Coordinates of C-alpha atoms in Angstrom, one line a residue:
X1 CA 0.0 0.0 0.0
X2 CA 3.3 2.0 0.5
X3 CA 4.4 3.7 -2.7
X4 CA 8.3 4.1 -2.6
X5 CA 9.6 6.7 -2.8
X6 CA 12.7 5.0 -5.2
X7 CA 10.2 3.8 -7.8
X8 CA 9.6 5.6 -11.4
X9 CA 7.1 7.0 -10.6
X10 CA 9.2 9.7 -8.1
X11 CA 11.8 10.1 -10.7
X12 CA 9.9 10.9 -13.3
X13 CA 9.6 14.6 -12.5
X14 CA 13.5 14.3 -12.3
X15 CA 14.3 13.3 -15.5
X16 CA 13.5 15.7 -18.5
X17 CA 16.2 18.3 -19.2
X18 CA 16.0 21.5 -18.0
X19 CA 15.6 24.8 -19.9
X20 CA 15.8 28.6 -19.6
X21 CA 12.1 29.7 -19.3
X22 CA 10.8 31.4 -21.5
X23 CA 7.8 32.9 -20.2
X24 CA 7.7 34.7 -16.6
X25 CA 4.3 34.0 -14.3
X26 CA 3.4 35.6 -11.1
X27 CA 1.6 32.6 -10.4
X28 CA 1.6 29.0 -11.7
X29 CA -1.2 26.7 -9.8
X30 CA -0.3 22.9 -11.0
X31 CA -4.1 21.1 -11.1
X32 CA -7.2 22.1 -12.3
X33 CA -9.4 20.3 -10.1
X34 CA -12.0 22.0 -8.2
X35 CA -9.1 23.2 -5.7
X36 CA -7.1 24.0 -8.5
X37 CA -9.3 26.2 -10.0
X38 CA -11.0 27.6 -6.6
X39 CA -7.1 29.5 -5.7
X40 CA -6.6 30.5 -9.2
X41 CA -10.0 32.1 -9.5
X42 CA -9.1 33.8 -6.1
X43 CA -5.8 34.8 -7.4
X44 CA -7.1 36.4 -10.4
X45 CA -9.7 38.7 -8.0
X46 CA -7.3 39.8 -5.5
X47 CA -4.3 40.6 -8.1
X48 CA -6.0 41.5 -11.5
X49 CA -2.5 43.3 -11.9
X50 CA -0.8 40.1 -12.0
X51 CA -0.7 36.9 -14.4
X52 CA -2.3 33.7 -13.1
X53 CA -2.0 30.7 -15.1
X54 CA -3.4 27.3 -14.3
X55 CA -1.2 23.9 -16.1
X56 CA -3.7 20.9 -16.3
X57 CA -2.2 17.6 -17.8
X58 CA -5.7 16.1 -18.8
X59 CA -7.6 17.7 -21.3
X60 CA -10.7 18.6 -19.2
X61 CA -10.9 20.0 -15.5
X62 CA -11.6 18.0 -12.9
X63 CA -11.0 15.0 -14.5
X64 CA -9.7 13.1 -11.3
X65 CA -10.8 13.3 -7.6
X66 CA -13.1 16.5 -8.0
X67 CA -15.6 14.7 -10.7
X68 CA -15.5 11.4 -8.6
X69 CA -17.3 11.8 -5.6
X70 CA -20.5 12.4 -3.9
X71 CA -21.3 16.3 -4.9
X72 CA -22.3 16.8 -1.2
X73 CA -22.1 20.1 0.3
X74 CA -20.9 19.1 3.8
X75 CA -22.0 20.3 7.0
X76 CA -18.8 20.1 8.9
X77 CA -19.5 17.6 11.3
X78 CA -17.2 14.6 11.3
X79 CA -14.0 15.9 12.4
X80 CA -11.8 17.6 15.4
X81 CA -12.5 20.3 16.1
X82 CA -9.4 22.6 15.4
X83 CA -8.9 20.5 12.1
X84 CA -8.0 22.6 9.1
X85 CA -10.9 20.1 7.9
X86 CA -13.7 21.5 10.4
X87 CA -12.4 24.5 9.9
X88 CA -12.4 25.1 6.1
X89 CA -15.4 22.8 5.9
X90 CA -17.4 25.2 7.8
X91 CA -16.4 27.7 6.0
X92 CA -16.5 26.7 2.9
X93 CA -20.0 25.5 3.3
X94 CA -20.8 28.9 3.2
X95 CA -19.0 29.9 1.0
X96 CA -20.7 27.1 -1.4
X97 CA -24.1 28.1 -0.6
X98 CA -23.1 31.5 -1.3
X99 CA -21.5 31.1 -4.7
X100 CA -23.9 28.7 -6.4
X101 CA -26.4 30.8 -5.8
X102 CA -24.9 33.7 -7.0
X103 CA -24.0 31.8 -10.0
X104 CA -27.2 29.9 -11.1
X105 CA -25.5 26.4 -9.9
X106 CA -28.2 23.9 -9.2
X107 CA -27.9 22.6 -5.8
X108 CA -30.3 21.6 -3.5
X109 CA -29.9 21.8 1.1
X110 CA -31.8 18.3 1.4
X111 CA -30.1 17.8 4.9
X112 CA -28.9 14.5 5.8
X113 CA -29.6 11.8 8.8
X114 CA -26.9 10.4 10.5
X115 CA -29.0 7.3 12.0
X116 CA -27.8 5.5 14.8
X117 CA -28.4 1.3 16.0
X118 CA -28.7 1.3 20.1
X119 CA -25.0 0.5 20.8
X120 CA -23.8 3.4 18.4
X121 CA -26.3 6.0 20.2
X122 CA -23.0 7.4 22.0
X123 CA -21.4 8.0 18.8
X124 CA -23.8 10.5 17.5
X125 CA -24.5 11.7 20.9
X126 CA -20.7 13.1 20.8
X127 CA -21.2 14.4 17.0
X128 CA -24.4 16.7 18.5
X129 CA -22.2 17.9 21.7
X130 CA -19.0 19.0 19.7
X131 CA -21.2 21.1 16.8
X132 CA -22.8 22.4 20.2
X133 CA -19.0 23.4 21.1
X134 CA -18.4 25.4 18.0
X135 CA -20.5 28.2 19.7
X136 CA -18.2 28.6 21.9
X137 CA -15.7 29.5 19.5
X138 CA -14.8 33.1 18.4
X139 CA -13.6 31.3 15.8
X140 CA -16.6 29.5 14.2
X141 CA -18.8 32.7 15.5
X142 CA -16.7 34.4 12.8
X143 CA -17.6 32.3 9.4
X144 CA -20.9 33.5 9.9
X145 CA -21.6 36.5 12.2
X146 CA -25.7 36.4 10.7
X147 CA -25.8 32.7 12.0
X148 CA -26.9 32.3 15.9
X149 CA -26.0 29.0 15.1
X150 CA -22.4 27.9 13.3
X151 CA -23.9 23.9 13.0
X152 CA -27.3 23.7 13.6
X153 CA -27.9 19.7 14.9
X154 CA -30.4 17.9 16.3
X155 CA -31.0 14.6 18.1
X156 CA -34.3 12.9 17.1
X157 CA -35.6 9.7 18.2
X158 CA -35.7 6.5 15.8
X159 CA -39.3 7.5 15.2
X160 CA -38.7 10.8 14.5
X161 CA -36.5 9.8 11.5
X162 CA -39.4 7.7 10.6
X163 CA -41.7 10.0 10.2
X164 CA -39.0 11.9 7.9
X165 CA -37.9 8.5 6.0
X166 CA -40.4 5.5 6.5
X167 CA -38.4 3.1 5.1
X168 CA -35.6 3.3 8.1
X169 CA -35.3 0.1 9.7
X170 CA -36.9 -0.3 13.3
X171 CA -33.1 -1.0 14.7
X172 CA -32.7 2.6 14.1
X173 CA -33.0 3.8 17.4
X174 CA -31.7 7.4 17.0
X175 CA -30.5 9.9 14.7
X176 CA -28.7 13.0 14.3
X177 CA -30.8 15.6 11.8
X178 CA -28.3 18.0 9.8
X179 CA -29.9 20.7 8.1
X180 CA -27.0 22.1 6.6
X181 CA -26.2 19.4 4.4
X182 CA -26.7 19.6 0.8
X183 CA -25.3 18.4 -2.8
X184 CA -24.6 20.5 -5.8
X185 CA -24.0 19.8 -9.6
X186 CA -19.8 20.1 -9.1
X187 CA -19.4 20.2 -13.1
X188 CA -21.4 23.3 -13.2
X189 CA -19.7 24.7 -10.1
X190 CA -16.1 24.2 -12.1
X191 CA -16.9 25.5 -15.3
X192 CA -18.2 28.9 -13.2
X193 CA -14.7 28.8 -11.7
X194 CA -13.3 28.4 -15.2
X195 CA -15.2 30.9 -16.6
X196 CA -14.3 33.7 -13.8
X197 CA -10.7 32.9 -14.4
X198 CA -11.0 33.2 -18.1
X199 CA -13.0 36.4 -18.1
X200 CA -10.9 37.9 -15.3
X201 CA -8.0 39.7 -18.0
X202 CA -5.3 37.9 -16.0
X203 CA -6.0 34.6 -15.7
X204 CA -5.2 32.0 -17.8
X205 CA -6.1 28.0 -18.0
X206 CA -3.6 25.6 -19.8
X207 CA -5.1 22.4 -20.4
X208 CA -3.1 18.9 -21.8
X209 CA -0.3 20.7 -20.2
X210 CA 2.4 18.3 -17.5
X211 CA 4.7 19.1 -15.7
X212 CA 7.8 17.4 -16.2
X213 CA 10.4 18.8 -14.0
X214 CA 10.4 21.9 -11.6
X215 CA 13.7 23.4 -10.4
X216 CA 14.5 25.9 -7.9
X217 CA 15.9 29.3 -9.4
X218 CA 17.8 32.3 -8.4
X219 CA 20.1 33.4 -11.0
X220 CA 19.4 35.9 -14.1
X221 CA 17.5 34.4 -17.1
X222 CA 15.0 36.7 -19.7
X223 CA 11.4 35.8 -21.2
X224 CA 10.7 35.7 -24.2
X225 CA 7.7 38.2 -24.6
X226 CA 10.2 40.3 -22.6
X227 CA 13.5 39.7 -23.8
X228 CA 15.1 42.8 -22.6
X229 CA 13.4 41.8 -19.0
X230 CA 16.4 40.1 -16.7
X231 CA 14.7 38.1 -14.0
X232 CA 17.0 37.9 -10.5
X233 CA 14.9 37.0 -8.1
X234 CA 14.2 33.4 -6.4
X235 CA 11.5 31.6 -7.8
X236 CA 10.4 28.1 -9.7
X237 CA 11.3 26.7 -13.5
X238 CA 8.8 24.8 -14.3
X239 CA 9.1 22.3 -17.3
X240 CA 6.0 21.6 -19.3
X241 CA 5.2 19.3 -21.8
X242 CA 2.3 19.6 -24.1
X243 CA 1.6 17.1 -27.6
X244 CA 5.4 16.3 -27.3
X245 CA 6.4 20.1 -27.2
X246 CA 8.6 21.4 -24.3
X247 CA 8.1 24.7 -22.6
X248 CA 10.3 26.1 -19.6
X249 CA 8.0 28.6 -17.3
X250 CA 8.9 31.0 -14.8
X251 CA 6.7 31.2 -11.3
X252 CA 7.4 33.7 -9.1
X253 CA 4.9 31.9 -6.6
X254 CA 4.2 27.8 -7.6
X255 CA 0.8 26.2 -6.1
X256 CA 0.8 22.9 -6.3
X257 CA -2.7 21.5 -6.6
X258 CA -2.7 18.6 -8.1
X259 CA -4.4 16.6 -6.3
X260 CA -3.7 12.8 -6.7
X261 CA -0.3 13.6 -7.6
X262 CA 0.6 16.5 -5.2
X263 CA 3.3 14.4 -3.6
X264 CA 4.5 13.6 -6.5
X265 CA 5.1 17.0 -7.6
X266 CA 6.5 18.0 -4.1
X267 CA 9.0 15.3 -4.1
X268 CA 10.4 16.4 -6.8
X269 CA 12.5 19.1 -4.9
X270 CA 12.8 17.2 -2.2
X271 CA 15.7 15.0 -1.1
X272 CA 14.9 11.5 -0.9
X273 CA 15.4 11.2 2.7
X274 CA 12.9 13.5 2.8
X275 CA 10.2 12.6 0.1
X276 CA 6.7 11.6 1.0
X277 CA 5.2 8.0 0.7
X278 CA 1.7 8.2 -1.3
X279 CA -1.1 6.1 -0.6
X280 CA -4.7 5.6 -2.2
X281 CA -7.5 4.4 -1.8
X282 CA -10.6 3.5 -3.9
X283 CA -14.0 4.1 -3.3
X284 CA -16.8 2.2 -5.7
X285 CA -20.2 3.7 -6.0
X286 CA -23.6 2.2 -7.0
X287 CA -26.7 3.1 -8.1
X288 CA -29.6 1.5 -6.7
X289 CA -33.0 0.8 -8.3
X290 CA -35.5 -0.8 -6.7
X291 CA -38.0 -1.5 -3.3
X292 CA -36.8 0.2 -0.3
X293 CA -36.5 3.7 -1.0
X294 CA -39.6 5.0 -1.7
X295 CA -39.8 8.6 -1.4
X296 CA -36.7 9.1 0.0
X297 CA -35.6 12.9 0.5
X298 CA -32.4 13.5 2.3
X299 CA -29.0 12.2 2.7
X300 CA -28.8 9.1 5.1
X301 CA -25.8 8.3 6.6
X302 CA -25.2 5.4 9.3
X303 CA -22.3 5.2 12.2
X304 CA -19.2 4.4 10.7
X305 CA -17.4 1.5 11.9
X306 CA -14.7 3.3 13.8
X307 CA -13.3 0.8 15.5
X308 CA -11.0 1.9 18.3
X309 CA -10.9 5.5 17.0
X310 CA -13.6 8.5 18.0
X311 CA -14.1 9.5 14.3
X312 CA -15.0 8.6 11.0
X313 CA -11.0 8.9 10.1
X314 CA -11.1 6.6 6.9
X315 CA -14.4 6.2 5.3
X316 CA -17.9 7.8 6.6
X317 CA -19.5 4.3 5.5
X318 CA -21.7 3.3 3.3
X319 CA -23.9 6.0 2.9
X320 CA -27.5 7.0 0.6
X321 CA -27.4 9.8 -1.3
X322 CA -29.1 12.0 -4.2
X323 CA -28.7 13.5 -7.2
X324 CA -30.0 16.6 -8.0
X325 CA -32.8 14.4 -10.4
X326 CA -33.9 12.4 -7.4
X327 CA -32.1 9.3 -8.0
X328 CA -30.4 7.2 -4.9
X329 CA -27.0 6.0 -5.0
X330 CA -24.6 4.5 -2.6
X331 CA -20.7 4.7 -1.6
X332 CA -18.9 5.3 -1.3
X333 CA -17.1 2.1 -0.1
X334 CA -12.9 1.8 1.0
X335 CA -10.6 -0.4 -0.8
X336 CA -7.1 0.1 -0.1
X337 CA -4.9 0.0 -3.4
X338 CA -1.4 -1.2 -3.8
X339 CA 0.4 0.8 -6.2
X340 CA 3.9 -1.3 -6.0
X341 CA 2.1 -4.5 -7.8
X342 CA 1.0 -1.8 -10.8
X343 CA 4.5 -0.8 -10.8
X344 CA 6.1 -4.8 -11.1
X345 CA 3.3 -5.5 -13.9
X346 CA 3.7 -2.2 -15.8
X347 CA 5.4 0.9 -17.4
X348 CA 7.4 2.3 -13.7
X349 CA 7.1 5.4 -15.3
X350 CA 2.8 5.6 -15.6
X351 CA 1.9 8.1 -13.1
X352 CA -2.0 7.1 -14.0
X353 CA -1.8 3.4 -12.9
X354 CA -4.9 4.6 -10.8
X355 CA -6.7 4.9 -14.0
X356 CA -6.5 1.1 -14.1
X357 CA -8.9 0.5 -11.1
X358 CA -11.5 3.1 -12.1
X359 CA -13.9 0.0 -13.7
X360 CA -16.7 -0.6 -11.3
X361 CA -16.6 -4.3 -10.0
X362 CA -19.7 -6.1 -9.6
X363 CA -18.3 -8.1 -6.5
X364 CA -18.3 -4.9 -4.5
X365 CA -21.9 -5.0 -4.9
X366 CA -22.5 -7.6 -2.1
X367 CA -20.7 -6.4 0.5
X368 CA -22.8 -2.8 -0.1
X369 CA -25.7 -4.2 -0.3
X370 CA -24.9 -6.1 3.8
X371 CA -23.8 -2.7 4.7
X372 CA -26.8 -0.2 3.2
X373 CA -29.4 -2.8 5.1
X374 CA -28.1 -2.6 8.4
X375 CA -30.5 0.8 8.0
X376 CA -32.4 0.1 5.1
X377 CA -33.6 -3.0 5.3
X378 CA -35.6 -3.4 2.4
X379 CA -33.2 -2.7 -0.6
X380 CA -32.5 -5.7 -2.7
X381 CA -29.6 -7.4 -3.8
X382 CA -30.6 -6.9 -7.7
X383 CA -31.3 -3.4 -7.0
X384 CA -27.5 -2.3 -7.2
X385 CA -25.9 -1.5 -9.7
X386 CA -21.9 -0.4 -10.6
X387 CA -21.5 2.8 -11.5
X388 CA -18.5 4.6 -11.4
X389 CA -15.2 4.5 -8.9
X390 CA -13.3 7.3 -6.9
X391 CA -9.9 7.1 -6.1
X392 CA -8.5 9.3 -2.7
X393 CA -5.5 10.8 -2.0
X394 CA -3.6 9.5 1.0
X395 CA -0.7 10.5 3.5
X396 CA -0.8 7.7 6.3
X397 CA -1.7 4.1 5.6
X398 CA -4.4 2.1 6.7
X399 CA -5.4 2.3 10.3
X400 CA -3.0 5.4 10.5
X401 CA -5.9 7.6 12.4
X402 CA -6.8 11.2 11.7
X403 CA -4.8 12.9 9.1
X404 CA -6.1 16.4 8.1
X405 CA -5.1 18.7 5.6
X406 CA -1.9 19.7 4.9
X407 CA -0.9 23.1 3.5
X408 CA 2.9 23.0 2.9
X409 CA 5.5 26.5 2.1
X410 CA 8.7 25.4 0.3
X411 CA 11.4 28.1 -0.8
X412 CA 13.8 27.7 -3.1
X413 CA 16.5 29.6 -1.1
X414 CA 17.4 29.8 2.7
X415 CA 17.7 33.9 1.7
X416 CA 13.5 33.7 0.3
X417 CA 12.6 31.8 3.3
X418 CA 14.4 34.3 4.9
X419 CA 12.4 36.9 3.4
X420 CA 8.9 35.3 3.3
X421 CA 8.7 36.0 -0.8
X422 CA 7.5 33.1 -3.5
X423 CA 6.7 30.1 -2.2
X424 CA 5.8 26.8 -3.8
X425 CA 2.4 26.0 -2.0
X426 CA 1.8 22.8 -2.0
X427 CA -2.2 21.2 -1.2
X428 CA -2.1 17.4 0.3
X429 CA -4.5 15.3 1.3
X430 CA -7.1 16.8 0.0
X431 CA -10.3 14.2 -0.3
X432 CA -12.9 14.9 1.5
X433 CA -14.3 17.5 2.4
X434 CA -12.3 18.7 -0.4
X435 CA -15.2 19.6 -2.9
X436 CA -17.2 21.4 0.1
X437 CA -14.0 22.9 1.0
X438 CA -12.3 24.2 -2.0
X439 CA -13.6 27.7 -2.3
X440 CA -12.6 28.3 1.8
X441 CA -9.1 26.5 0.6
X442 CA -9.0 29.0 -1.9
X443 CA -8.9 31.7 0.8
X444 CA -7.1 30.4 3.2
X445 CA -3.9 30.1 0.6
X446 CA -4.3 33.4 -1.2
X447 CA -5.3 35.5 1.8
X448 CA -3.3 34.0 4.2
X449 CA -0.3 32.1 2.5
X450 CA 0.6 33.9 -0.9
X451 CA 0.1 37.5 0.9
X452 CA 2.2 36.8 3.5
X453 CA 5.1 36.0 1.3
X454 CA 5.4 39.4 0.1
X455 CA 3.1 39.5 -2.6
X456 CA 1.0 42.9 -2.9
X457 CA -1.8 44.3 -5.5

């Protein structure tokens, strides 16, 4: 489950020649998933003076994590406390709302159950007290001063949640009732991204676009759209490869966003003592169609199984949801993946093995169906059906607990760290709540990282 750091796949970055860049950048964000795009869309409001350019190595946006998942707006519930996960969660919630409306994004606040068998009654017991906490919080007061209440909860009986979904099973004892919960169409919500970037007169998005090497830079090289320019400050050459054509770029500021491959990218300045392992893990998703969900209207969720842990560190279980049509799926499941057997049976240089585990499989099936009854009990086996599969980013291994998100400032000289100017930025670990998240993400990097390094309108 441990990708090692020695394989191909961490050299690849390393290998391509380097060349003078040609073109100067104030800011280069690597990834156009929904992060991706969320900072450069900030970037391009808070310095419209400045050139923002987004590289994305597959020909769409969003084509990897930010198009696989649930397209739930999440309430912020699951995690500590002073998490960057509660945190930007919260807020970007919010932040969500706020923007598809303003935007015309279909979305939909359905609210979501979190339904509870007797012997897990304590577990959601301790969800409803800690979103009582946030209260307490200057903090949380902040993300909405309007709000008398940061994460409205409440604890319902098993017949309560009835009354709201009949088709609950009578072992549901308990529940906890989130409002705040919703889902969104997230294709809609990118291209609006995409389309305030490429409308804002300094943006710019660069799709079918990799990067192939990135090296630290502080000595004098000129652009070519300004050759008589001399560039002497520290900053990033980036190497980009697009339809077999080479490009050198340079970034005063580098935001790595790309997602799946974030450590990837990192490592690639990094000393191998000091390069990140990468793990994954793949979540299969089904839709269901058949007795046993009759009229259903919000998000149901059961107890995960959390073993010795408080929280719902890996997976949030098995868990109902809608689209905005109405229709019920499930997932997603957990299935750890071990990249090192795609490496012995394959091209060590193919940073998409993952690609290669994206076919639904049919066997997963059984083991959702066991799960999904334990609060639905009437769904049938022949009801489920595969449809499409996720695949996480991961920094600890199975079992490893709570990891949250990581936000990451690399210089390329002792003398910039020094002097707090042009970082690389790097985003890792982002899964979920990354989708709910990204717009709050976007903030929390451009008015709180890339300004504090020196960067002004």
């Amino acid at each position: 489950m441990l990708l090692k750091i020695t394989n191909g796949l961490q050299v690849l970055l390393l290998t391509a020649l380097s060349q003078q860049p040609e073109t100067l950048v104030d800011f280069l964000v690597v990834g156009g998933g929904v992060v991706g795009l969320a900072i450069a869309q900030r970037l391009t409001k808070a310095y419209p003076k400045k050139l923002t350019c987004l590289v994305e190595r597959h020909s769409r946006n969003g084509e990897e994590t930010s198009s696989r998942n649930s397209e739930v707006i999440h309430s912020g519930l699951y995690y500590p406390p002073d998490s960057l996960k509660t945190r930007l969660c919260l807020r970007g919630r919010d932040l969500l709302y706020a923007h598809c409306k303003s935007h015309d994004i279909p979305h939909k606040q359905t609210g979501k159950l979190v339904v509870a068998r007797r012997d897990q009654v304590d577990y959601i017991q301790k969800l409803y007290h800690k979103s009582k906490g946030f209260q307490s919080s200057s903090y949380f007061r902040q993300i909405d001063p309007s709000s008398k209440v940061v994460l409205p909860t409440e604890l319902i009986s098993g017949h309560e949640a009835r009354q709201m979904e009949p088709e609950l099973s009578e072992d549901i004892v308990a529940a906890l009732w989130c409002p705040k919960t919703g889902i969104l169409d997230s294709h809609t919500f990118m291209q609006s991204l995409e389309k305030d970037i490429s409308e804002s007169g300094s943006g710019e998005i660069v799709q079918g676009t990799t990067v192939v090497r990135i090296d630290k830079h502080d000595k004098p090289a000129t652009t070519r759209h300004s050759p008589s320019e001399v560039v002497r400050e520290c900053g990033w050459v980036v190497q980009l490869s697009s339809n077999g054509t080479n490009d050198a770029v340079f970034a005063r500021t580098l935001i790595n966003a790309s997602g799946l491959s974030s450590p990837l990218v990192l490592n690639s300045i990094l000393d191998p003592e000091h390069r990140l392992p990468m793990f994954f893990a793949r979540g299969s998703y089904a839709s269901y169609h058949g007795p046993g969900i009759a009229n259903i209207k919000h998000l149901i969720y059961p107890c995960p199984h959390t073993g010795p842990n408080a929280h719902a560190f890996e997976s949030l279980g098995t868990h109902l949801t809608l689209d905005l049509q109405g229709k019920v799926r499930f997932g997603p499941d957990i299935e750890w993946m071990d990249p090192s057997q795609d490496i012995l049976d394959g091209d060590e240089s193919d940073v998409d093995f993952w690609t290669r585990h994206l076919t639904p499989d049919e066997s997963r099936m059984v083991q959702m169906h066991k799960a999904v009854t334990e609060y639905l009990p009437n769904v049938i086996p022949g009801g489920f059906r595969p449809d499409y599969v996720g695949i996480r980013p991961k920094l600890i291994p199975p079992d490893g607990g709570f990891q949250d998100f990581v936000v990451r400032i690399d210089h390329c000289t002792p003398e910039a760290a020094r002097d707090r100017v042009n970082p690389m930025i790097s985003l890792l670990g982002i899964e979920s709540p990354g989708l709910t998240s990204s717009l709050a993400i976007a903030e929390e990097v451009v008015d709180k990282y890339v300004v504090a390094f020196g960067n002004q309108v």
